[in-house]
XYZ file of C-alpha atoms in Angstrom:
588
model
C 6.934 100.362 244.746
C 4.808 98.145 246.538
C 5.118 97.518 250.442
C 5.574 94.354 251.818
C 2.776 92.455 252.231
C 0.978 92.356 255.941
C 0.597 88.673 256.283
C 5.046 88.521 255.299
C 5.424 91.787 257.705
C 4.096 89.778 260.809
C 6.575 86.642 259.741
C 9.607 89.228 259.641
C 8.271 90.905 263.264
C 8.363 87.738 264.607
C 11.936 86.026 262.994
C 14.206 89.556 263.215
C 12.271 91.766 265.617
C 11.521 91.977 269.759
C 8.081 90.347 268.808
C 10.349 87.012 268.845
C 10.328 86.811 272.154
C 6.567 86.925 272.785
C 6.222 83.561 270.415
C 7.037 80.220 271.387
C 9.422 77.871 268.957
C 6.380 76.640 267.062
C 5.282 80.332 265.929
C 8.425 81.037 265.116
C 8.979 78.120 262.758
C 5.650 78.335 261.552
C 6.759 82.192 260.479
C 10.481 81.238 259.056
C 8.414 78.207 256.933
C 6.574 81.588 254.954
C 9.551 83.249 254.784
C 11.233 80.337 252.955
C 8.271 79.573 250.618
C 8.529 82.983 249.480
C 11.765 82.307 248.465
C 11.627 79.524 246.785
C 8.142 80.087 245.417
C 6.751 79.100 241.612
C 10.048 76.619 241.455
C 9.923 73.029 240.020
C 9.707 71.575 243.200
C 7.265 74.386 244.554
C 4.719 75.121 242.200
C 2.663 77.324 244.644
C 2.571 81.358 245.129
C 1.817 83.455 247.674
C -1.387 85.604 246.204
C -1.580 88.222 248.083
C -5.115 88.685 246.218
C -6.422 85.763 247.803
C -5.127 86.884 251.386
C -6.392 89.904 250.874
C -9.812 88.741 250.080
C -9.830 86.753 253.734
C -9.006 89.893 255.241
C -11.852 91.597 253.647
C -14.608 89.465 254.926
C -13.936 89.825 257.937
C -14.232 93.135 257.527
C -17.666 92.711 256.851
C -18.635 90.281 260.048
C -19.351 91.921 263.356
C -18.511 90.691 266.856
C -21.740 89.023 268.461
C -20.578 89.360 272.209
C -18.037 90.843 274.411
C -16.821 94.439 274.452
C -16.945 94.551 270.888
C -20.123 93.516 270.146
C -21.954 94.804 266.876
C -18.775 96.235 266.064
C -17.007 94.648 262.581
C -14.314 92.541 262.766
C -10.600 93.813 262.817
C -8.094 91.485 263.051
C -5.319 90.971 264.808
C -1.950 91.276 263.217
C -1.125 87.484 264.098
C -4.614 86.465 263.057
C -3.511 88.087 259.848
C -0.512 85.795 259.200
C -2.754 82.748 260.522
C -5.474 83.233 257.981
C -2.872 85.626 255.411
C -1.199 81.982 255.001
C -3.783 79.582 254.750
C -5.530 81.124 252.233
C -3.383 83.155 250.135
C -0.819 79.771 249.250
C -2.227 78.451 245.788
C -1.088 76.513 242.839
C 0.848 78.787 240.850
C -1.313 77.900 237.547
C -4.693 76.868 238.604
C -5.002 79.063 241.965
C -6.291 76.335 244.179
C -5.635 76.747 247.791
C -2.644 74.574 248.960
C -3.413 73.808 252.664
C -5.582 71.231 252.711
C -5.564 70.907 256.224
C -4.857 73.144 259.170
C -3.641 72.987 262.541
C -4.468 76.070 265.359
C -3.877 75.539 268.952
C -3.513 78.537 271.337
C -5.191 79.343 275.150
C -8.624 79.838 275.810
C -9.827 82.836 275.305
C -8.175 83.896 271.817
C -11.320 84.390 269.841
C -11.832 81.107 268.730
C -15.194 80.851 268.219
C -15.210 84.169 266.587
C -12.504 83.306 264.099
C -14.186 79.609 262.858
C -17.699 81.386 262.433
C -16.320 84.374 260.270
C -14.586 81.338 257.992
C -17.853 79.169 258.020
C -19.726 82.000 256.538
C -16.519 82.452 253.952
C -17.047 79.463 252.820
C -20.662 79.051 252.334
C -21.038 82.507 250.741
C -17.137 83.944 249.076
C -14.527 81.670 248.814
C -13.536 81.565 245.319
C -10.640 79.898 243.083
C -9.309 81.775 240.405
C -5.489 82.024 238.508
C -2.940 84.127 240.877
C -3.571 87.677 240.186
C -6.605 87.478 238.539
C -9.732 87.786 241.064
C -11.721 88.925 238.004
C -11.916 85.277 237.027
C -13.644 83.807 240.073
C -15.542 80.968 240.446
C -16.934 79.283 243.286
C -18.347 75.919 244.305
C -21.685 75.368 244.228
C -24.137 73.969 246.542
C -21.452 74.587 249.200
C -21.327 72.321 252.119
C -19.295 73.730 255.634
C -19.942 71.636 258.332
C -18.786 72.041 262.340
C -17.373 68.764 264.107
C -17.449 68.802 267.719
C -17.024 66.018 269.884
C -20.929 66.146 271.141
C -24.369 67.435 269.341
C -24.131 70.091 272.011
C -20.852 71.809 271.481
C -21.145 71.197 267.602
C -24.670 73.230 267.908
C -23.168 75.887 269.791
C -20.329 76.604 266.660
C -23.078 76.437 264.645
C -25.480 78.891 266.184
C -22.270 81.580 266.921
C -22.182 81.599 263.124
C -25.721 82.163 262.337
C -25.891 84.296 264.588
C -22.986 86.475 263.388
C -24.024 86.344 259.833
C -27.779 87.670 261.428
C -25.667 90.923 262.721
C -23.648 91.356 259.723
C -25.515 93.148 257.312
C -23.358 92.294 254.533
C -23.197 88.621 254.771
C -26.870 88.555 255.284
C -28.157 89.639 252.190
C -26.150 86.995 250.587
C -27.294 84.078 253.059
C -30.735 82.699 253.916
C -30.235 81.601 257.975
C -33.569 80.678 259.781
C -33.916 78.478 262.708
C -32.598 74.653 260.973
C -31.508 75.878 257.689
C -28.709 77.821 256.592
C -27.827 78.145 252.416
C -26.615 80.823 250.076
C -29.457 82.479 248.680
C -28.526 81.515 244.560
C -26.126 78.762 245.228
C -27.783 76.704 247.999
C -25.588 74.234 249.691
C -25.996 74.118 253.639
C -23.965 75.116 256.602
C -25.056 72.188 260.069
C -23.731 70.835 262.791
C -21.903 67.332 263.180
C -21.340 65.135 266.143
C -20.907 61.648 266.702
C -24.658 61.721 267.612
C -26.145 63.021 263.795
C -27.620 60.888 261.874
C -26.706 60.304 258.295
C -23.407 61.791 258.762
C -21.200 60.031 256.140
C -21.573 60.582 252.446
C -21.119 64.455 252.317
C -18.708 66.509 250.186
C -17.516 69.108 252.484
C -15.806 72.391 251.396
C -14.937 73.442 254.665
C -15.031 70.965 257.239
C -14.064 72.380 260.896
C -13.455 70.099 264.080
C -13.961 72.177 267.853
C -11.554 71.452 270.797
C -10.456 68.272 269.157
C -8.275 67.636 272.433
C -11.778 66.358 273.405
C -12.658 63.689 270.760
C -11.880 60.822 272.379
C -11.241 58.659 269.200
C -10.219 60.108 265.515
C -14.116 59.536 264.110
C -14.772 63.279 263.300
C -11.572 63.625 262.053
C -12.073 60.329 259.560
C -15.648 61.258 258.386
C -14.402 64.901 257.460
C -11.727 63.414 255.524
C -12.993 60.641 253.869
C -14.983 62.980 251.652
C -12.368 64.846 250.479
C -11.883 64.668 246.913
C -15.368 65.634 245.650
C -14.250 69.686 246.069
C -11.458 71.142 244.266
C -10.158 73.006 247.556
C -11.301 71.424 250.295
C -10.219 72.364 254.190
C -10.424 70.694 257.240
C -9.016 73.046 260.100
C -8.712 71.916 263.445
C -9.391 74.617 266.323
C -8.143 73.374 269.936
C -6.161 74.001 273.245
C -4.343 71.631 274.918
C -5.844 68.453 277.202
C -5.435 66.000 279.119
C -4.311 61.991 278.508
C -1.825 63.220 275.787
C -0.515 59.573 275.430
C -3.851 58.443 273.866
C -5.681 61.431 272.474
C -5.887 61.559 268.436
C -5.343 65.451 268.920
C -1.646 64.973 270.578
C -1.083 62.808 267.940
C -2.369 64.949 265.475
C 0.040 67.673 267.140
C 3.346 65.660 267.401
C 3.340 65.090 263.638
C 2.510 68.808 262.770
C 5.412 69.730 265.080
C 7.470 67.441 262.727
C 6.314 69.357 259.498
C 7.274 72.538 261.398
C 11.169 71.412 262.069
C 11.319 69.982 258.855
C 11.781 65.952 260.154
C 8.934 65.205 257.492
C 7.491 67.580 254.789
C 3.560 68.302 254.093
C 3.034 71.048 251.807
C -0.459 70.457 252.167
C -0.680 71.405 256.168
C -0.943 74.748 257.839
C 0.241 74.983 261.194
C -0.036 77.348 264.459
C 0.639 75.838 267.777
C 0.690 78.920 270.662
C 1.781 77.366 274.108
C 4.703 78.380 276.656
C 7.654 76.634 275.679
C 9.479 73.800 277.229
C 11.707 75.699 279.326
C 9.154 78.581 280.167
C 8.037 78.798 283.674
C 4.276 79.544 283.854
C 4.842 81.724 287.035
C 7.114 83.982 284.638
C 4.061 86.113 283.116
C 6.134 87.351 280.829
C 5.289 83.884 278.904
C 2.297 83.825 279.241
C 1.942 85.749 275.651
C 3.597 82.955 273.677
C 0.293 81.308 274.399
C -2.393 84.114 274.647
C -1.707 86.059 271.407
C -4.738 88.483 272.429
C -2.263 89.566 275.356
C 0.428 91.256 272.725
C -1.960 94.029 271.278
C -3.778 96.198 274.289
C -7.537 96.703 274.173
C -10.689 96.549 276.742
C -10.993 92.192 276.116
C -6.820 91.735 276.199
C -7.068 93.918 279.276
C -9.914 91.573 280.669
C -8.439 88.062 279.647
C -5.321 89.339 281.347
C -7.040 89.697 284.453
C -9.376 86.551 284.413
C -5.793 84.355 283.522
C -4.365 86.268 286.965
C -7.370 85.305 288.893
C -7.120 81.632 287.739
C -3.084 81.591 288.181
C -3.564 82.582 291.850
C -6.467 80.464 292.592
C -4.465 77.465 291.191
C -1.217 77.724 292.648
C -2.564 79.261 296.302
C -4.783 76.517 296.673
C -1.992 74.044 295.828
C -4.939 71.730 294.647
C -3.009 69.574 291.339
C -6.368 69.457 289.280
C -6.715 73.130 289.568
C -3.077 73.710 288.201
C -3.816 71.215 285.555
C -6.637 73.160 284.641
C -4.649 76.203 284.450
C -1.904 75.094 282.513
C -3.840 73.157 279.791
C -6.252 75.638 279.496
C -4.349 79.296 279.759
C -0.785 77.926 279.185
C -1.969 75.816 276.492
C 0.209 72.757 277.624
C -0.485 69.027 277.245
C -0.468 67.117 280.387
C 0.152 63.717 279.897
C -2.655 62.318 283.084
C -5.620 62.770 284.881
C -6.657 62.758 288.600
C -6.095 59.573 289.291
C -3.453 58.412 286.967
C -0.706 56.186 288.679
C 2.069 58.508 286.837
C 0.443 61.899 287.610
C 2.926 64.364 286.605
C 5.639 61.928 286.519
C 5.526 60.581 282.563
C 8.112 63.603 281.734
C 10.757 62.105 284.169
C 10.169 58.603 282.841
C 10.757 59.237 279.674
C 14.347 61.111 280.650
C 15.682 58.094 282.283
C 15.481 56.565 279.253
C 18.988 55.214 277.976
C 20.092 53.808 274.267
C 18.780 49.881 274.016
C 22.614 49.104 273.020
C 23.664 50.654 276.490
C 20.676 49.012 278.645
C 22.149 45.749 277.363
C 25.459 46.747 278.210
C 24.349 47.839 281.633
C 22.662 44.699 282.886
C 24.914 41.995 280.877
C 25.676 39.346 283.346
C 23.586 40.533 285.910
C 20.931 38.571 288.405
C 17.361 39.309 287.587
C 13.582 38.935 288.785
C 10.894 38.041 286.053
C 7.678 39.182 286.604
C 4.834 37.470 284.627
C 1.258 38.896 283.628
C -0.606 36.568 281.643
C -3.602 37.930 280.149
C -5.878 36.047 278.407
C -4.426 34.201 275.229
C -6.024 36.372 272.925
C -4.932 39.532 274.205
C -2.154 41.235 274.955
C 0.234 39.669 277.678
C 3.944 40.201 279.034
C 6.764 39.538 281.268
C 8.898 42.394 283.104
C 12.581 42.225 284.170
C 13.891 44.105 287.438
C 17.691 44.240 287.966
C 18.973 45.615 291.412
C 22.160 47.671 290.454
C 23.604 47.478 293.714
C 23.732 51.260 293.887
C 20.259 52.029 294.883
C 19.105 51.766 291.366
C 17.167 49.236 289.021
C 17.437 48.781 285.464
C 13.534 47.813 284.019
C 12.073 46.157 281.112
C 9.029 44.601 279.586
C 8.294 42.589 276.352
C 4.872 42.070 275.433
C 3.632 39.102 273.373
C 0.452 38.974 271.330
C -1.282 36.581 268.674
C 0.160 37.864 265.109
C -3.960 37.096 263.743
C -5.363 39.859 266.514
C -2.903 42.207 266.026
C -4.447 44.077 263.291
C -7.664 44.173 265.152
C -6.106 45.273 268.210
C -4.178 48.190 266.431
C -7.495 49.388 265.533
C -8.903 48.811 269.051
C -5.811 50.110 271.133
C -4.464 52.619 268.684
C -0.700 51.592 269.177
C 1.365 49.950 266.743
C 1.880 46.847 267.767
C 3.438 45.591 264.162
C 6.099 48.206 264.298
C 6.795 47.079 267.871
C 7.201 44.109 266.874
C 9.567 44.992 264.649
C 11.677 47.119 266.698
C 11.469 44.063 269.017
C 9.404 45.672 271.847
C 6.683 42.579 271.173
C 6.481 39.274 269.865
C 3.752 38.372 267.485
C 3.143 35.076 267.974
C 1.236 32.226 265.555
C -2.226 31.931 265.501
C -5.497 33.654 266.960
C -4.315 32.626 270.618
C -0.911 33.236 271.969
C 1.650 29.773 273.193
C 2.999 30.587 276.391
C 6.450 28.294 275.047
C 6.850 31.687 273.165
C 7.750 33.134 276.609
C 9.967 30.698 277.485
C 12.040 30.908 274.121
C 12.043 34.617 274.821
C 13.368 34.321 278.297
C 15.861 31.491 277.477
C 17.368 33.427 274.948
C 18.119 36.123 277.167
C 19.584 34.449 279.053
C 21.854 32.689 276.438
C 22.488 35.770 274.151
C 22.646 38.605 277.103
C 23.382 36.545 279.975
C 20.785 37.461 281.886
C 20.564 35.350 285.217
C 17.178 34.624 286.582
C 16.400 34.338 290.128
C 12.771 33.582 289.916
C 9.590 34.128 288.158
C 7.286 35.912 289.866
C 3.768 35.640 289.017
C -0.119 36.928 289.164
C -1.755 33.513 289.467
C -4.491 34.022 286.839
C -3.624 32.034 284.198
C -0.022 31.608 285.161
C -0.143 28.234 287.607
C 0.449 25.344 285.104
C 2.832 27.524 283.344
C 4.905 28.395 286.428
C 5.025 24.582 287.362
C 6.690 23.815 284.172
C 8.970 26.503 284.847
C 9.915 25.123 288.393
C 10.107 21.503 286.918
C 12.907 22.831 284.961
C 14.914 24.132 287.916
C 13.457 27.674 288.466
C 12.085 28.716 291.339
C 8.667 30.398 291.171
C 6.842 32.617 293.693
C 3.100 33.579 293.762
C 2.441 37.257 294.008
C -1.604 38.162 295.368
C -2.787 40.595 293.694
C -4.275 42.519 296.776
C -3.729 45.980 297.777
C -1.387 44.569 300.815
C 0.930 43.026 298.357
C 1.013 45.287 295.715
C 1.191 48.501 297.653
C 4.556 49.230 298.774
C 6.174 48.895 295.617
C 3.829 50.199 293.212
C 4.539 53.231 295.364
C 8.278 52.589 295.962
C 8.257 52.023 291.889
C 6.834 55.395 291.740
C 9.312 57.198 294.307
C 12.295 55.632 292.379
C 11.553 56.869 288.940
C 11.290 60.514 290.844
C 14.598 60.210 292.948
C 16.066 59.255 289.152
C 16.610 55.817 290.380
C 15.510 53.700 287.513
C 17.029 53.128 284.318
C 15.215 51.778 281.064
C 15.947 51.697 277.474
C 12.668 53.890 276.151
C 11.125 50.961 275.269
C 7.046 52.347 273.703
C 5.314 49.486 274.997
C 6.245 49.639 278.210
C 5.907 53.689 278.209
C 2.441 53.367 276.906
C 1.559 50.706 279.972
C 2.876 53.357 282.341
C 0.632 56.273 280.551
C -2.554 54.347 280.890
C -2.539 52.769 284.473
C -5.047 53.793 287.429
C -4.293 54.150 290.937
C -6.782 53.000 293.402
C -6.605 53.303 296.546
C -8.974 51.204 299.432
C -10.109 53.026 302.647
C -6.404 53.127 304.236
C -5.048 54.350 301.544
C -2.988 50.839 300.149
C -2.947 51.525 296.345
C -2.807 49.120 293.609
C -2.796 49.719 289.440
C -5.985 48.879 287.032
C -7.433 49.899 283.716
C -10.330 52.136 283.640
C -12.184 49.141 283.209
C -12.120 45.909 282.673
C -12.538 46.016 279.360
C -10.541 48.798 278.434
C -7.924 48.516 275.586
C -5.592 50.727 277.365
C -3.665 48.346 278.141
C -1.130 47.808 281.614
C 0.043 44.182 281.180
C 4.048 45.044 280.655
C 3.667 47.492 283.710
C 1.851 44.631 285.551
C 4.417 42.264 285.261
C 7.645 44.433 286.375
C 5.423 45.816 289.536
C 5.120 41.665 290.258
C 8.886 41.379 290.084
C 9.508 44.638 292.459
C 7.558 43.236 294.860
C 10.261 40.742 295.260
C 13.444 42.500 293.722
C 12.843 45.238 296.661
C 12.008 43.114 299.769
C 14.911 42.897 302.337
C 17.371 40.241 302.202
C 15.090 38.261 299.417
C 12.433 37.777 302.669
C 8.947 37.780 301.167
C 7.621 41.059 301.725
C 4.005 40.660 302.521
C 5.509 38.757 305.645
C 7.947 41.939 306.627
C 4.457 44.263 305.917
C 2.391 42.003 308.192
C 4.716 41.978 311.581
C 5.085 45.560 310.928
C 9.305 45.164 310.047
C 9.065 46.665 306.539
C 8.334 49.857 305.481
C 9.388 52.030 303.097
């Protein structure tokens, strides 16, 4: 009777055994996904097989590749028995009647350290030199592809060059692999079926157009925009079994990287809210409620850490080092550092983002749209306006004091309905489904008609009952529009846009969401405002919000206009409160 199969042993270990709680919840969904495939494998609706040929055959080559650095260097390859189920997985799934591979694409995340690099150049050199399709069961009938094409994306020529030369230079020290390969100084190819292994950046030339069989993309948390990713994929197709697999730790600016995104959809595949048969994932990281001084955790992320040997012994002492440096020093880019890189956890800023730490809290003081409504029915409000230009994006805010030391936001952006396709593309939001959960209006035409803002505003307050107190406005392109408003009976008040204005209650703004002392209704826009402002600061330390730059399409027009109403929702008694800042009365 045969034993159960190594890559299935690992998925057991880590669903029924004490090696459960060394993973976090992704690994162990990932593992309980293999365990139900099994079961339901070769069905109807499943028509793929777990060959554990094909697994097998992974596990074999790296047999034959030797370690190029480290402690192990010039020794062959023995993986580890979680790199087993990784690669166990993505290559032994295949159709149950043609034996094509059925991950298409693949997902890894875990800490630095884990043998990346090594891993990636052992599976380039698969697939220019043994990976093969044949019916489950019968490795006999192999075939492969010819003129075989594996290209490595990174995010610069430099760090795609460097995954490039770690495998050349590990098929140089693997005897085995060598005599099949021909690797000299720009050229790579199998010796009888040619094909090419190179490096890819956003910086090669002539980079479209190819017909990749393995297509790997480096620390994608680094790619600013999804172009690797997009030329990889577009020429699928051409190959019968195809992979792109994505290799990457966490980063930083999770609201706008491609790779977060990339990651909060393969979380959904892994808790079944949508189904991909087609993508393999394995995210490592602490989990939510982990606390990265617990070092207990610190495996969930660092799967090296769970088997003893000379390197787990090292990393285990370099992550130490780096834990104490970053938490004695008390310096906040050196514990970002730390837990991106060793606790492999997105943080949603940088350095100098306004909400620094703080997007996590935002988002819980989020409250049902029904019950926002509920909340501030009836009640007096300021209006804050930010008026781009007309072809961009531009907004109004709402501030209602509670009376209880609390302040119920909101924000509605509006945006010409001809743009908006062109400023998906440049902004990478979805302004169209916004607009259809009514978080924007698209308005008619290339240019947007401020008498859309008005129609907005008066129907709030017709349908909700909201009661406006005043506009409150950044004077660039708001002046003629303000006058109208005050011709018909509002009252209107100018807000500069200096650092002495804006100060105080872009940092009382700040202060409230942390004391839990704002209420919203999650509305994306508005979130996504908050995610890409800047803080600067002048020489006495007065801050004020901006974009990177100017022309940045991360945009902070909905956050703009609520700061412009706080400035006069929180001043004392309604008394303007650049006045109360000047004479030195108001403070905060």
């Amino acid at each position: 009777m045969m034993g159960i199969h190594r890559t299935t042993q690992y998925a057991l270990d880590v669903v029924h055994s004490e090696l459960k709680d060394k993973c976090c919840k992704w690994e162990i969904l990932s593992c309980e996904r293999h365990l139900d495939d099994l079961a339901r494998q070769g069905t109807e609706d499943f028509p793929y097989v777990f060959d554990e040929s094909r697994a097998d055959r992974i596990f074999k080559w790296f047999s034959l590749c030797r370690h190029v650095r480290g402690v192990f260097q010039g020794q062959p390859i023995e993986l580890q028995p979680w790199q087993v189920f990784d690669q166990g997985c993505l290559y032994g799934w295949v159709h149950k009647d043609t034996g094509i591979r059925r991950f298409r694409k693949a997902y890894h995340k875990r800490a630095r350290g884990n043998v990346k690099s090594t891993e990636v150049s052992g599976k380039c050199l698969y697939h220019m030199a043994a990976d093969a399709i044949y019916p489950p069961g019968t490795p006999e009938q192999a075939s492969y592809e010819m003129s075989p094409e594996v290209e490595c994306a990174a995010v610069d020529r430099g760090q795609a060059k460097r995954v490039w030369q770690d495998a050349c230079n590990m098929a140089n020290a693997s005897p085995d692999i060598l005599k099949r390969m021909i690797v000299k100084k720009t050229i790579v190819q199998h010796k009888s079926r040619g094909g090419f292994m190179r490096p890819l950046s956003k910086d090669t030339k002539n980079k479209d157009g190819g017909a990749p069989c393995y297509y790997e993309i480096d620390e994608y948390h680094a790619h600013p925009t999804s172009e690797m990713y997009d030329i990889g994929y577009s020429g699928f197709g051409k190959r019968s079994q195809s992979l792109l697999d994505i290799i990457t730790t966490a980063g930083t600016d999770a609201e706008n990287k491609p790779c977060k995104k990339e990651e909060d959809y393969a979380k959904k595949v892994l808790d079944r809210t949508v189904y991909d048969e087609s993508f393999f994932i394995m995210i490592r990281e602490i989990d939510d409620a982990d606390d990265p001084h617990d070092k207990n955790c610190w495996v969930k992320a660092n799967p090296i850490l769970r088997y003893p040997n000379d390197y787990s012994k090292g990393l285990l002492d370099q992550i130490n080092a780096e834990y104490d440096t970053a938490y004695q020093s008390g310096d906040p880019s050196k514990i970002r550092e730390f837990l991106i890189k060793r606790m492999d956890r997105w943080q949603s800023d940088s350095e100098n983002k306004y909400m620094s730490g703080c997007m996590d809290k935002w988002k819980a003081l989020a409250i049902p749209t029904k019950d926002f409504l509920d909340l501030v029915r009836g009640r007096e409000c300021f209006v804050g306006l930010d008026l781009a230009k007309s072809i961009d994006l531009t907004a109004d805010g709402f501030v209602f004091p509670l009376g209880d030391g609390r302040y119920a936001v909101d924000a509605h952006g509006f945006m010409p309905k001809e743009r908006a396709t062109q400023h998906e593309h440049s902004d990478r939001v979805p302004y169209r489904t916004w607009a259809q959960q009514g978080f924007c209006t698209l308005t008619e035409g290339e240019v947007t008609d401020y008498n859309f803002i008005k129609t907005h505003i008066y129907d709030l307050e017709y349908d909700e009952s909201w009661k406006i107190k005043e506009f409150d406005y950044d004077p660039y392109n708001a002046t003629h529009f303000t006058q109208e408003l005050e011709n018909e009976g509002y009252q209107r008040v100018e807000i500069r846009q200096g650092f002495l204005t804006l100060s105080e209650p872009t940092k009382k703004f700040r202060e409230l969401i942390l004391q839990g002392r704002i209420v919203h209704d999650g509305n994306p826009l508005l979130t996504w405002a908050l995610s890409n402002a800047i803080e600067i600061q002048d020489s006495n330390g007065n801050i004020k919000l901006s974009k990177k730059h100017k022309d940045d399409s991360q945009r902070i027009d909905p956050l703009a206009a609520i700061i412009n109403a706080m400035v006069r929702a929180i001043a004392v008694g309604g008394v303007d409160l650049e006045a109360h800042i000047l004479s030195g009365e108001f403070s905060f």
